[in-house]
mmCIF file of C-alpha atoms and ligand atoms in Angstrom:
data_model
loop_
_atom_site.group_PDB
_atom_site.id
_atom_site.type_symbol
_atom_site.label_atom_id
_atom_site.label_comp_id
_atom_site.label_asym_id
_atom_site.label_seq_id
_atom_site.Cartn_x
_atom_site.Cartn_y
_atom_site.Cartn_z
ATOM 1 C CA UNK I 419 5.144 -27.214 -15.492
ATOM 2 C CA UNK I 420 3.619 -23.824 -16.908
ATOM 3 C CA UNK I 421 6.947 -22.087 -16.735
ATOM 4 C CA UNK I 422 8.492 -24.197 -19.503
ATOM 5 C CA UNK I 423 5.232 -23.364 -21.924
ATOM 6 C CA UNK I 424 5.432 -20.066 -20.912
ATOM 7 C CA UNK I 425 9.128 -19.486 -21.680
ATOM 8 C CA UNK I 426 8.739 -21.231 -25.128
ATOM 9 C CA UNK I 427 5.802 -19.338 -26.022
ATOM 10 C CA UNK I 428 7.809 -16.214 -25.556
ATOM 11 C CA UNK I 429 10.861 -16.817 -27.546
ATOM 12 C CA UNK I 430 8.774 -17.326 -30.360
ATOM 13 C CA UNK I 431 6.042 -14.411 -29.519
ATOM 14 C CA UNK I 432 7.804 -11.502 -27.666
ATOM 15 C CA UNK I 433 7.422 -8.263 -29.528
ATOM 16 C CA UNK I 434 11.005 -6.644 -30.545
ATOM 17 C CA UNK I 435 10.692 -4.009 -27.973
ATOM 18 C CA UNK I 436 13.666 -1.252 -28.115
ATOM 19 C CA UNK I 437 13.919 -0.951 -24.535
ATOM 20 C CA UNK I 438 14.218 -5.083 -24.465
ATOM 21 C CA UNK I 439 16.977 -4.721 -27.269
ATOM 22 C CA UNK I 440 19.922 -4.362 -24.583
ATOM 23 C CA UNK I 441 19.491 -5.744 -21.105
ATOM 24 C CA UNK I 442 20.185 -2.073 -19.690
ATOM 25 C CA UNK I 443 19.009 -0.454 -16.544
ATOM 26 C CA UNK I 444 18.688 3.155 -17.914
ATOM 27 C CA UNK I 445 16.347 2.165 -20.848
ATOM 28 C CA UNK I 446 14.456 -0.447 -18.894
ATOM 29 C CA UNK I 447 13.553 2.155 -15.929
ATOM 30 C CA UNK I 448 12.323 4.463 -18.207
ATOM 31 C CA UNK I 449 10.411 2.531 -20.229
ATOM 32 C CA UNK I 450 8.645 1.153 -17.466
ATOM 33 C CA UNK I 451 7.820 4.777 -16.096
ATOM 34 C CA UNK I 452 6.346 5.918 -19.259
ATOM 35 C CA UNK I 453 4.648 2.704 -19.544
ATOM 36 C CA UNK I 454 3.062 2.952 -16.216
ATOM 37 C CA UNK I 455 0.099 4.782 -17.868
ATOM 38 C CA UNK I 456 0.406 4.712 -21.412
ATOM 39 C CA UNK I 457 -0.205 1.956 -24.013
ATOM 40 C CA UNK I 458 3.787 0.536 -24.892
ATOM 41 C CA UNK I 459 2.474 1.627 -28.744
ATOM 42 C CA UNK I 460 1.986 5.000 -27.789
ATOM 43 C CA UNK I 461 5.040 5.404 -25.457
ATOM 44 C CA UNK I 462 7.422 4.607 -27.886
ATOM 45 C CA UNK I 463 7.619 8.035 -29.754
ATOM 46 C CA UNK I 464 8.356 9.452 -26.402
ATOM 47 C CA UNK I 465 10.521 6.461 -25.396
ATOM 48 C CA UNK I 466 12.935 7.371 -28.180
ATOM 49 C CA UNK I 467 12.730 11.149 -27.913
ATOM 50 C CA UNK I 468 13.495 10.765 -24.382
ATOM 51 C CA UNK I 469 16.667 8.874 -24.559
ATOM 52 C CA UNK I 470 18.239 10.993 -27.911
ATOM 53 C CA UNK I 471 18.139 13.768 -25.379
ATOM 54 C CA UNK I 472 18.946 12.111 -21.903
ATOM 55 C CA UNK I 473 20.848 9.351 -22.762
ATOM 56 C CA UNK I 474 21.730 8.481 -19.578
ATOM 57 C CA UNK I 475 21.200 9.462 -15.344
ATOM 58 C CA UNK I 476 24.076 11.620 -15.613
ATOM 59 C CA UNK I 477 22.494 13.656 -18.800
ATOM 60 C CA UNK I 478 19.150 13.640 -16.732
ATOM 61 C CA UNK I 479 20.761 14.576 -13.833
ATOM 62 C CA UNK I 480 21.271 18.076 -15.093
ATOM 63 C CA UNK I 481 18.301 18.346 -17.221
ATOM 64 C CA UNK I 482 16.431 21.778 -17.091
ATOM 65 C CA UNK I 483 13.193 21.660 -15.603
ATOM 66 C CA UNK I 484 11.538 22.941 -17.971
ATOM 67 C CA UNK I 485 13.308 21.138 -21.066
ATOM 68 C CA UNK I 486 11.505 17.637 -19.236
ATOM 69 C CA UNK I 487 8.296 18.830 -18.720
ATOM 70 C CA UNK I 488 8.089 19.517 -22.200
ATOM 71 C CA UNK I 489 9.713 16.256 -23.448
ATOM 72 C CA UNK I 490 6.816 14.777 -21.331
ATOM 73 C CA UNK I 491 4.352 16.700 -22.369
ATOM 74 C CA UNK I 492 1.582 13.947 -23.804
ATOM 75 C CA UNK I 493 2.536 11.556 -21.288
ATOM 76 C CA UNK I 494 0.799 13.362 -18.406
ATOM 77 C CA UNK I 495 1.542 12.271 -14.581
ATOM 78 C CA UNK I 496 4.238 14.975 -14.470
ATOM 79 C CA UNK I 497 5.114 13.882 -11.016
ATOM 80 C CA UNK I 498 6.460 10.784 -12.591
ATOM 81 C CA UNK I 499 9.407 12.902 -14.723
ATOM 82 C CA UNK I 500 10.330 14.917 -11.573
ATOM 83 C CA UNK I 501 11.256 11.956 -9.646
ATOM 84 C CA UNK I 502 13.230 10.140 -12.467
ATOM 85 C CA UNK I 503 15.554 13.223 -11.990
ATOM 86 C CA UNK I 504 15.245 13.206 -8.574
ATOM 87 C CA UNK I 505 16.240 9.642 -8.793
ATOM 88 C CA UNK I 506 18.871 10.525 -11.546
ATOM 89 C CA UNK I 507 20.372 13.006 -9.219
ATOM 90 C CA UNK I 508 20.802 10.530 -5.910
ATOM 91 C CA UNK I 509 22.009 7.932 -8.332
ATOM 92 C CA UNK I 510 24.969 10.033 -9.633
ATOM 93 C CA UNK I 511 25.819 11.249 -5.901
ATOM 94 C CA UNK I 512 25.594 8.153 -4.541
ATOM 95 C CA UNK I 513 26.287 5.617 -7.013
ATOM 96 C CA UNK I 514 28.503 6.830 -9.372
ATOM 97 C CA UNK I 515 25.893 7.400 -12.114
ATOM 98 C CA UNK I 516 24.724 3.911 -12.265
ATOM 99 C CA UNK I 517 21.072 2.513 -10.956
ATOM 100 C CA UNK I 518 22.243 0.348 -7.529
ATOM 101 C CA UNK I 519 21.434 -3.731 -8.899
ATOM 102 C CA UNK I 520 19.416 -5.075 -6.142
ATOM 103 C CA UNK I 521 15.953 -4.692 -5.852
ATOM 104 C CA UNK I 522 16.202 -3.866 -2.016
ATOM 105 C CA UNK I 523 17.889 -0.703 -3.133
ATOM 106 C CA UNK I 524 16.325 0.366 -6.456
ATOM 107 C CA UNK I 525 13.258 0.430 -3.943
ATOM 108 C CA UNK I 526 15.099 3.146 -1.868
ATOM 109 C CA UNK I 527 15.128 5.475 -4.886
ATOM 110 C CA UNK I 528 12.608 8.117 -5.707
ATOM 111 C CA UNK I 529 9.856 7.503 -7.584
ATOM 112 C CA UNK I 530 10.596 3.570 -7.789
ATOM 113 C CA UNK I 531 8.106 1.428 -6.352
ATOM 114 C CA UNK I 532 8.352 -2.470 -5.903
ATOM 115 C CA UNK I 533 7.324 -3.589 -9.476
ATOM 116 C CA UNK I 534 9.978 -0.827 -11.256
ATOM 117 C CA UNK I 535 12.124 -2.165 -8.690
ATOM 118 C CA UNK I 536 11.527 -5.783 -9.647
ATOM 119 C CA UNK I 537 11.655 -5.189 -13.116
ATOM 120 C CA UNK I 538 15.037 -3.421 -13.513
ATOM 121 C CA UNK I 539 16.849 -6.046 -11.023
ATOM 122 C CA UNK I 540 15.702 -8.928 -13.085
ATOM 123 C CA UNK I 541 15.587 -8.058 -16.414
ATOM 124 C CA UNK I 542 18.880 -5.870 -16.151
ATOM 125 C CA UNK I 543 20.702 -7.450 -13.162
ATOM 126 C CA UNK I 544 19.231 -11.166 -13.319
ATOM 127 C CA UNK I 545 18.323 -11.053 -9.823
ATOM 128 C CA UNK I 546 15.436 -13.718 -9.209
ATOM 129 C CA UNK I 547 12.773 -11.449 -7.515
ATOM 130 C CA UNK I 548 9.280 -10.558 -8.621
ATOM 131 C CA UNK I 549 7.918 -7.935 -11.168
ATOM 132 C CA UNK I 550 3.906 -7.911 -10.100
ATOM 133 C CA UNK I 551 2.025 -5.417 -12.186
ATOM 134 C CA UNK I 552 -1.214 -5.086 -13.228
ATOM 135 C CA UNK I 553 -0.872 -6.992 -16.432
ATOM 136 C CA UNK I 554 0.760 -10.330 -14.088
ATOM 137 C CA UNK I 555 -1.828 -9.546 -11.125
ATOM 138 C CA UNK I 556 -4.121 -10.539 -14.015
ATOM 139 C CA UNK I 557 -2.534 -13.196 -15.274
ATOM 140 C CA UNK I 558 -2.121 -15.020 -11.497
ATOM 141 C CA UNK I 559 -6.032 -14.482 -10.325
ATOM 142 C CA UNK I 560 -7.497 -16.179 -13.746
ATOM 143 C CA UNK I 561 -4.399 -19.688 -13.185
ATOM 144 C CA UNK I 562 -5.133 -19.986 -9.622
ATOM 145 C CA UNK I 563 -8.931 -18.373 -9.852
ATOM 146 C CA UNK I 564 -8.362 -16.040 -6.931
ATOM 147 C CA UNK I 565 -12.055 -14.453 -6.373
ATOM 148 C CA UNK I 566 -10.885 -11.808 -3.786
ATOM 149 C CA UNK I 567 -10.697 -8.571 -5.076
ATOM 150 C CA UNK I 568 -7.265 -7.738 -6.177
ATOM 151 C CA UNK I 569 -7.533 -4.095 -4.733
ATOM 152 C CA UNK I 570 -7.063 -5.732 -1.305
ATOM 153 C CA UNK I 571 -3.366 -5.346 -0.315
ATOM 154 C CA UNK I 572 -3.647 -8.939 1.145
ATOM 155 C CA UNK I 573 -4.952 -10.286 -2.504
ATOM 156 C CA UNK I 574 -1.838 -8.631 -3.784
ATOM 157 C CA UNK I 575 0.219 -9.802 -1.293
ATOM 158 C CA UNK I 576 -1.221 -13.393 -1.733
ATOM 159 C CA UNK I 577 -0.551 -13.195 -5.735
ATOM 160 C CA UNK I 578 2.844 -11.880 -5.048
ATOM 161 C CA UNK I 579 3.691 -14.898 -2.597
ATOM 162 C CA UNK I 580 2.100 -17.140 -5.831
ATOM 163 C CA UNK I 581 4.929 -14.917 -7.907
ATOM 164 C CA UNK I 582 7.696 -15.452 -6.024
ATOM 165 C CA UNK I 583 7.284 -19.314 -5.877
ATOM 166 C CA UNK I 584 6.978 -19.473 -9.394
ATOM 167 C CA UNK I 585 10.308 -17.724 -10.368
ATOM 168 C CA UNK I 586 11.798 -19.433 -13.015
ATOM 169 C CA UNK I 587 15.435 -19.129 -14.506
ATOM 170 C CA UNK I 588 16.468 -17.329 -16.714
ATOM 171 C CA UNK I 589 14.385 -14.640 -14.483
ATOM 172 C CA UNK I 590 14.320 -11.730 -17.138
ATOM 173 C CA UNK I 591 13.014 -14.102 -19.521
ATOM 174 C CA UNK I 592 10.149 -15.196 -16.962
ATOM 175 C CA UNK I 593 9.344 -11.798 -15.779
ATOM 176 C CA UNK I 594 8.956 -10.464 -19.401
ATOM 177 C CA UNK I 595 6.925 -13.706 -20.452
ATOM 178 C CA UNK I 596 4.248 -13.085 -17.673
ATOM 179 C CA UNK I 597 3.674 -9.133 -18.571
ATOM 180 C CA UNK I 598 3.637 -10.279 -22.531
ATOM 181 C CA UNK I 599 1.368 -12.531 -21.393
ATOM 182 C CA UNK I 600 -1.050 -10.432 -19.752
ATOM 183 C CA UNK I 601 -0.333 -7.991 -22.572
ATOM 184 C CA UNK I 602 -0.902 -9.995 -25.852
ATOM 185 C CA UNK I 603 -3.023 -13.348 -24.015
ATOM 186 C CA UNK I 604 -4.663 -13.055 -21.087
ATOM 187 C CA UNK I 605 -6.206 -9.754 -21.725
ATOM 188 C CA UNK I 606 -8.211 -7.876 -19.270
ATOM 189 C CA UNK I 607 -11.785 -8.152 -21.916
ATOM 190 C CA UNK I 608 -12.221 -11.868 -23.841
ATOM 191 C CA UNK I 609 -8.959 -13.087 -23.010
ATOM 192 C CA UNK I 610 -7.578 -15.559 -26.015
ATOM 193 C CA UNK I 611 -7.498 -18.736 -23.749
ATOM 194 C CA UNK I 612 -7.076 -20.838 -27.278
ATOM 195 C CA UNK I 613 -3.958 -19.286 -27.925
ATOM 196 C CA UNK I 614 -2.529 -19.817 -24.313
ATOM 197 C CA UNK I 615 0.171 -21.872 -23.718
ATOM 198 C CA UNK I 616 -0.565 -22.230 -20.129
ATOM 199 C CA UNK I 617 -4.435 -23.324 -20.883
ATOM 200 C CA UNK I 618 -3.896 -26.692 -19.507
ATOM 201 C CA UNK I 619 -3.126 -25.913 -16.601
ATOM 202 C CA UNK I 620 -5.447 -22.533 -16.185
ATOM 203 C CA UNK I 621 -8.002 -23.248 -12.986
ATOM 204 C CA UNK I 622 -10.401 -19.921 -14.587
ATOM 205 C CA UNK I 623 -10.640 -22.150 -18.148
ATOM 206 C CA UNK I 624 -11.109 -25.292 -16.670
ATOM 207 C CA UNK I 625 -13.580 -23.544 -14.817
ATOM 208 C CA UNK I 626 -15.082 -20.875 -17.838
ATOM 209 C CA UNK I 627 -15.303 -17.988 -15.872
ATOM 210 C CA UNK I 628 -11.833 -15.981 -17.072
ATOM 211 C CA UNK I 629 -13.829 -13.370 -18.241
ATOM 212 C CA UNK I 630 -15.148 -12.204 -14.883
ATOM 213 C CA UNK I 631 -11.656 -12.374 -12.760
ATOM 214 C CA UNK I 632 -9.750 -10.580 -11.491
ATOM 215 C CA UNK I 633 -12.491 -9.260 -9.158
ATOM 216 C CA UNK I 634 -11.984 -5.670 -8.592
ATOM 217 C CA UNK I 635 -14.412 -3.555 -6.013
ATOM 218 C CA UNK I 636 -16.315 -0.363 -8.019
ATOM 219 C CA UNK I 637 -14.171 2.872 -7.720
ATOM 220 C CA UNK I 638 -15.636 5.521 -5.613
ATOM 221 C CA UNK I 639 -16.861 8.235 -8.588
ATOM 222 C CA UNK I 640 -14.653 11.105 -9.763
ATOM 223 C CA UNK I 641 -15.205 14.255 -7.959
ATOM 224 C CA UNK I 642 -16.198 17.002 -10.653
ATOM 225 C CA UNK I 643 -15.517 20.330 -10.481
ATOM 226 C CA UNK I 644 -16.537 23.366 -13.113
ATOM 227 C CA UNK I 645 -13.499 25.656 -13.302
ATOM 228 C CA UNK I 646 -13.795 29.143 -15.702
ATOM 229 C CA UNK I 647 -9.813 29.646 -17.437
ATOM 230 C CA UNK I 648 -9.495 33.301 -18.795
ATOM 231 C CA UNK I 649 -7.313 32.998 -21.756
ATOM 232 C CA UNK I 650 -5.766 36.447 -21.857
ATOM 233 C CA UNK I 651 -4.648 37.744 -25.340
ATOM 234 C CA UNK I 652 -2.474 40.304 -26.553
ATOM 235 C CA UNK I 653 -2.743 40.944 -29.973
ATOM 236 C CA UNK I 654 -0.932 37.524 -31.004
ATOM 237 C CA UNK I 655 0.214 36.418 -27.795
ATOM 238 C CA UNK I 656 -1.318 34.278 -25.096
ATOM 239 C CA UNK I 657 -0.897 35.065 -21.138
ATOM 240 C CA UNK I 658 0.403 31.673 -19.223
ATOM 241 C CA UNK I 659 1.214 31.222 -15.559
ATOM 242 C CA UNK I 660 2.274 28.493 -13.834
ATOM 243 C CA UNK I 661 0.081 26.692 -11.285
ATOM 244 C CA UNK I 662 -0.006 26.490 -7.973
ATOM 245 C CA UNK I 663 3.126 23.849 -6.524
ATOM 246 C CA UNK I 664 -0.123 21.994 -4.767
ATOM 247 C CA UNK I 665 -2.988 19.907 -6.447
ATOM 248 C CA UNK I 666 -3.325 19.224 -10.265
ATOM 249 C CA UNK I 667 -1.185 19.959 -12.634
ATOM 250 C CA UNK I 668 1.440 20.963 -9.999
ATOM 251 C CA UNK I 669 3.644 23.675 -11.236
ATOM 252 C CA UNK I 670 2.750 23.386 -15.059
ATOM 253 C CA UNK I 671 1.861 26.230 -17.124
ATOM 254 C CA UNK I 672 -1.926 27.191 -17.534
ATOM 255 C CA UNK I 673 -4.275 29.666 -18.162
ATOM 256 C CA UNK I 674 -5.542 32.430 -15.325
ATOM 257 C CA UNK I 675 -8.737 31.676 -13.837
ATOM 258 C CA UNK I 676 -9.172 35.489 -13.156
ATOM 259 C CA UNK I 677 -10.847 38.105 -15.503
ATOM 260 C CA UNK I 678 -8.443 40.613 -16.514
ATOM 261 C CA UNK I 679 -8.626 44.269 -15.872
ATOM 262 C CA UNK I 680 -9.450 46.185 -19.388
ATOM 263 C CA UNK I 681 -11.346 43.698 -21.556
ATOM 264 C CA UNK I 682 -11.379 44.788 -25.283
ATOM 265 C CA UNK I 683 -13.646 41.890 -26.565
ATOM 266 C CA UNK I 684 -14.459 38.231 -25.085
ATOM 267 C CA UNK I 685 -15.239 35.428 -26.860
ATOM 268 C CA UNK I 686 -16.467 31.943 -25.395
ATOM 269 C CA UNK I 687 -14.637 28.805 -26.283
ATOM 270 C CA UNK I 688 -16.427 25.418 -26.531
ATOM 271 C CA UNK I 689 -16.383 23.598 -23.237
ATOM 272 C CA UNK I 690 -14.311 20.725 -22.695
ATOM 273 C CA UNK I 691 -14.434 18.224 -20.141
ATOM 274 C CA UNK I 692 -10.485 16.762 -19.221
ATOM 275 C CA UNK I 693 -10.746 13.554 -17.221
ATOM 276 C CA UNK I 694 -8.250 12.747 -14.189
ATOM 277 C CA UNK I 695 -8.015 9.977 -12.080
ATOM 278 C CA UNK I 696 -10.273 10.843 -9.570
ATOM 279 C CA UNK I 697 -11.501 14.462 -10.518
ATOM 280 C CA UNK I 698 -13.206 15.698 -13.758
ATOM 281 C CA UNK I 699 -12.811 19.209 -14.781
ATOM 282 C CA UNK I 700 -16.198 20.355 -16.500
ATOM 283 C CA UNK I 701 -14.158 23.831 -18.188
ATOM 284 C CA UNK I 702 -15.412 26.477 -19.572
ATOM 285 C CA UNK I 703 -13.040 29.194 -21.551
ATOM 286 C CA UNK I 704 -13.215 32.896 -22.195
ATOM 287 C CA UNK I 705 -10.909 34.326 -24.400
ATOM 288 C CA UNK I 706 -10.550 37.526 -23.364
ATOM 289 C CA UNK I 707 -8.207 40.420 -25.691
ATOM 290 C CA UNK I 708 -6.295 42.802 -23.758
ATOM 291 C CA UNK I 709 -4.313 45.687 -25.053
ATOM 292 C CA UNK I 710 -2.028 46.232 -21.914
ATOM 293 C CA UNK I 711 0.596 43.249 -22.107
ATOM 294 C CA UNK I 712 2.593 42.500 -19.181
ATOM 295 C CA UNK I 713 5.739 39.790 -18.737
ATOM 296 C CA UNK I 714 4.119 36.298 -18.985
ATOM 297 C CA UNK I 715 2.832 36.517 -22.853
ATOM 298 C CA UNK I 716 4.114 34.212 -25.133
ATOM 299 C CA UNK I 717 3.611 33.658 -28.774
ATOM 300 C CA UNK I 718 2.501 30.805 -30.531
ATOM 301 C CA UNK I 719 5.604 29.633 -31.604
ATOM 302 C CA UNK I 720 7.270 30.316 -28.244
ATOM 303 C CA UNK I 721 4.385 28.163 -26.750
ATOM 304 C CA UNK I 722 4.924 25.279 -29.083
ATOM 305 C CA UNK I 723 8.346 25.251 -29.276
ATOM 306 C CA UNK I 724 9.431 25.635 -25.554
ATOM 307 C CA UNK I 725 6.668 25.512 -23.284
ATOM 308 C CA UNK I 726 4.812 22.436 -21.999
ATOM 309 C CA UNK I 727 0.958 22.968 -21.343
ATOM 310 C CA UNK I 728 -0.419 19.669 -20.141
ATOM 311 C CA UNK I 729 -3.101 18.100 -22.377
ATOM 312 C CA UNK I 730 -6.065 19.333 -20.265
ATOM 313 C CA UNK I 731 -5.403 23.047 -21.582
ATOM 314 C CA UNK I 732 -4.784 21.577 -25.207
ATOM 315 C CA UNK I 733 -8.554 21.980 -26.739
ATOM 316 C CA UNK I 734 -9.010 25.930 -25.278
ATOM 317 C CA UNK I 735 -5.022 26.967 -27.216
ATOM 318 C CA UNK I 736 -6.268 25.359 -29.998
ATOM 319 C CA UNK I 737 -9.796 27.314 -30.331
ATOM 320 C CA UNK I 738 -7.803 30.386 -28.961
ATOM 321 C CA UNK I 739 -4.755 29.774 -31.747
ATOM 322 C CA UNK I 740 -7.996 29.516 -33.889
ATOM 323 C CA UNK I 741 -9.541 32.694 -32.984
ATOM 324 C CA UNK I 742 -6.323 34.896 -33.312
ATOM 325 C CA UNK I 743 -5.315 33.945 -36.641
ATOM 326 C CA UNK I 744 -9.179 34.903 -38.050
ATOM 327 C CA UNK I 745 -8.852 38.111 -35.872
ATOM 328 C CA UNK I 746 -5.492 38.668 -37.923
ATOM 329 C CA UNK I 747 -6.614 37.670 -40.971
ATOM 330 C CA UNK I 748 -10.131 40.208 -40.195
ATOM 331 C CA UNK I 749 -7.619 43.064 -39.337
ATOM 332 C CA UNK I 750 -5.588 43.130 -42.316
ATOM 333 C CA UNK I 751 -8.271 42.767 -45.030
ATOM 334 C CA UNK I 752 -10.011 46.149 -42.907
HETATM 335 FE FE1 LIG V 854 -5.536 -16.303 -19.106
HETATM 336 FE FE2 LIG V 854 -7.091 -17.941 -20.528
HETATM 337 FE FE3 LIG V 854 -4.480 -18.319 -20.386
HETATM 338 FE FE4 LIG V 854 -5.985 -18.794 -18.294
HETATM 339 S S1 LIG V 854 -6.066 -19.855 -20.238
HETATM 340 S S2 LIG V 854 -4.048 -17.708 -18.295
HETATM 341 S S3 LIG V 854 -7.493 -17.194 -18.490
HETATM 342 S S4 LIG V 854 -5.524 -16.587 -21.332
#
């Protein structure tokens, strides 16, 4: 049976994950949030950062808005970090502070989908239920060499059925084996079939084709749109408002994308294109210095120290950051 190779192979191969340190609901869910778009590498900085100052639902509960947008900031998907309070704040109300242990319930809470779901019940909880995500969706179409396209809800659910009758005790263990599997073996590009321990029974080896499954339909293209941002400046301090509470970056600080009254000098910024899931924004930027300064101006250090600006405004503070301290710099050698 596969299982048995499986579960061997990941005794001896499982990366020493923090989050998989202690079998504990708090780390596990938010590990698997921050994971859900970022390489584990690159989430751990923010993995640890994250729990030294929430170390738990109840801390998170009452965090300020503003503090977790900026703990997220790099992470992107801010949607994500509003529901894990959200979901920190039913949990506390209705659960005394601690995550519900079924998977049937976790699925009730904000923000936490089937696979979260599945993940926190059986690695915390040892409830024997599924954990499908992409990484095991992967895994299932190259053993059983599923040629529908995975996209399909009824693929899914037909992979997920091949899931569930192939839970294995101990369940965490399992679970964890199949995403570290997907994750270190049976990689989406030139998947390292001679280092599987479940070759032998693998119906996309035996048949050579592993490289070209799963089968996924082409993604309808990104939508691209050319937005102008007006980066108002007052002597050293930069104008930010916060968006719109509809469409991207939801709420999150930005720049103005209207010219502002009294223009002292502009200067153009070098374009930069920031790619979201389904929309591209083309920008352009205009730094433009104004002398009357209303509320809303912050100064550099204000803006790194307190306030989040998602990474597609990144590129036009750090020309504008560039331009002020040259203007400075120009000023006092006059
Ligand atoms: Fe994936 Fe290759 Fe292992 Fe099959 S043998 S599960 S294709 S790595």
């Amino acid at each position: 049976m596969f299982q048995e190779e499986l579960l061997r192979w990941y005794k001896q191969n499982a990366r020493k994950l923090v989050f998989r340190q202690k079998k504990e609901a708090y780390s596990i869910w938010v590990s698997e949030i921050m994971a859900q778009q970022t390489r584990i590498e690159a989430m751990l900085p923010y993995f640890e950062r994250f729990i030294e100052r929430y170390p738990n639902l109840k801390s998170l509960a009452q965090a300020e808005d503003d503090d977790l947008v900026k703990i997220w900031q790099g992470l992107g998907y801010y949607n994500r970090v509003r529901n894990m309070k959200r979901c920190a704040i039913q949990c506390v109300e209705q659960f005394q502070g601690q995550f519900p242990k079924t998977k049937k319930e976790l699925c009730k809470l904000p923000g936490i989908g089937e696979y979260t779901a599945g993940a926190i019940a059986s690695i915390a909880f040892d409830e024997k239920v599924s954990a499908v995500d992409g990484n095991v969706i992967r895994v299932f179409s190259r053993f059983y060499h599923i040629t529908d396209d995975v996209s399909q809800m009824s693929t899914k659910k037909k992979i997920t059925e091949l899931v569930n009758a192939s839970l294995t005790e101990p369940i965490s263990d399992y679970n964890q084996a199949l995403m570290e599997l997907g994750a270190l073996v049976c990689i989406p590009k030139n998947p390292r079939c001679a280092a599987c321990p479940i070759q032998k029974e693998c119906q996309s080896y035996a048949y050579g084709d592993a490289d070209s499954l799963p089968v996924l339909a082409k993604k309808k293209p990104r939508r691209v749109e050319n937005p102008t941002f007006y980066i108002w400046v007052c002597q050293d301090k930069i104008h930010l408002k916060k968006r719109s509470q509809k469409g991207l970056l939801a709420g999150l600080f930005g720049f103005d994308e209207t010219l502002p009254e009294a223009v002292e000098e502009k200067r153009s910024l070098e374009p930069y294109t920031h790619i979201f899931s389904h929309v591209e924004w083309h920008m352009k930027g205009i730094v433009c210095f104004v002398k009357e300064k209303s509320e809303d101006f912050y100064s550099l250090s204000q803006i790194h120290d307190k306030v989040s600006i998602p990474s597609a405004f990144q590129p036009f503070l750090k020309q504008t950051e560039k331009i002020i301290k040259e203007r400075e710099k120009c000023q006092k050698s006059l």
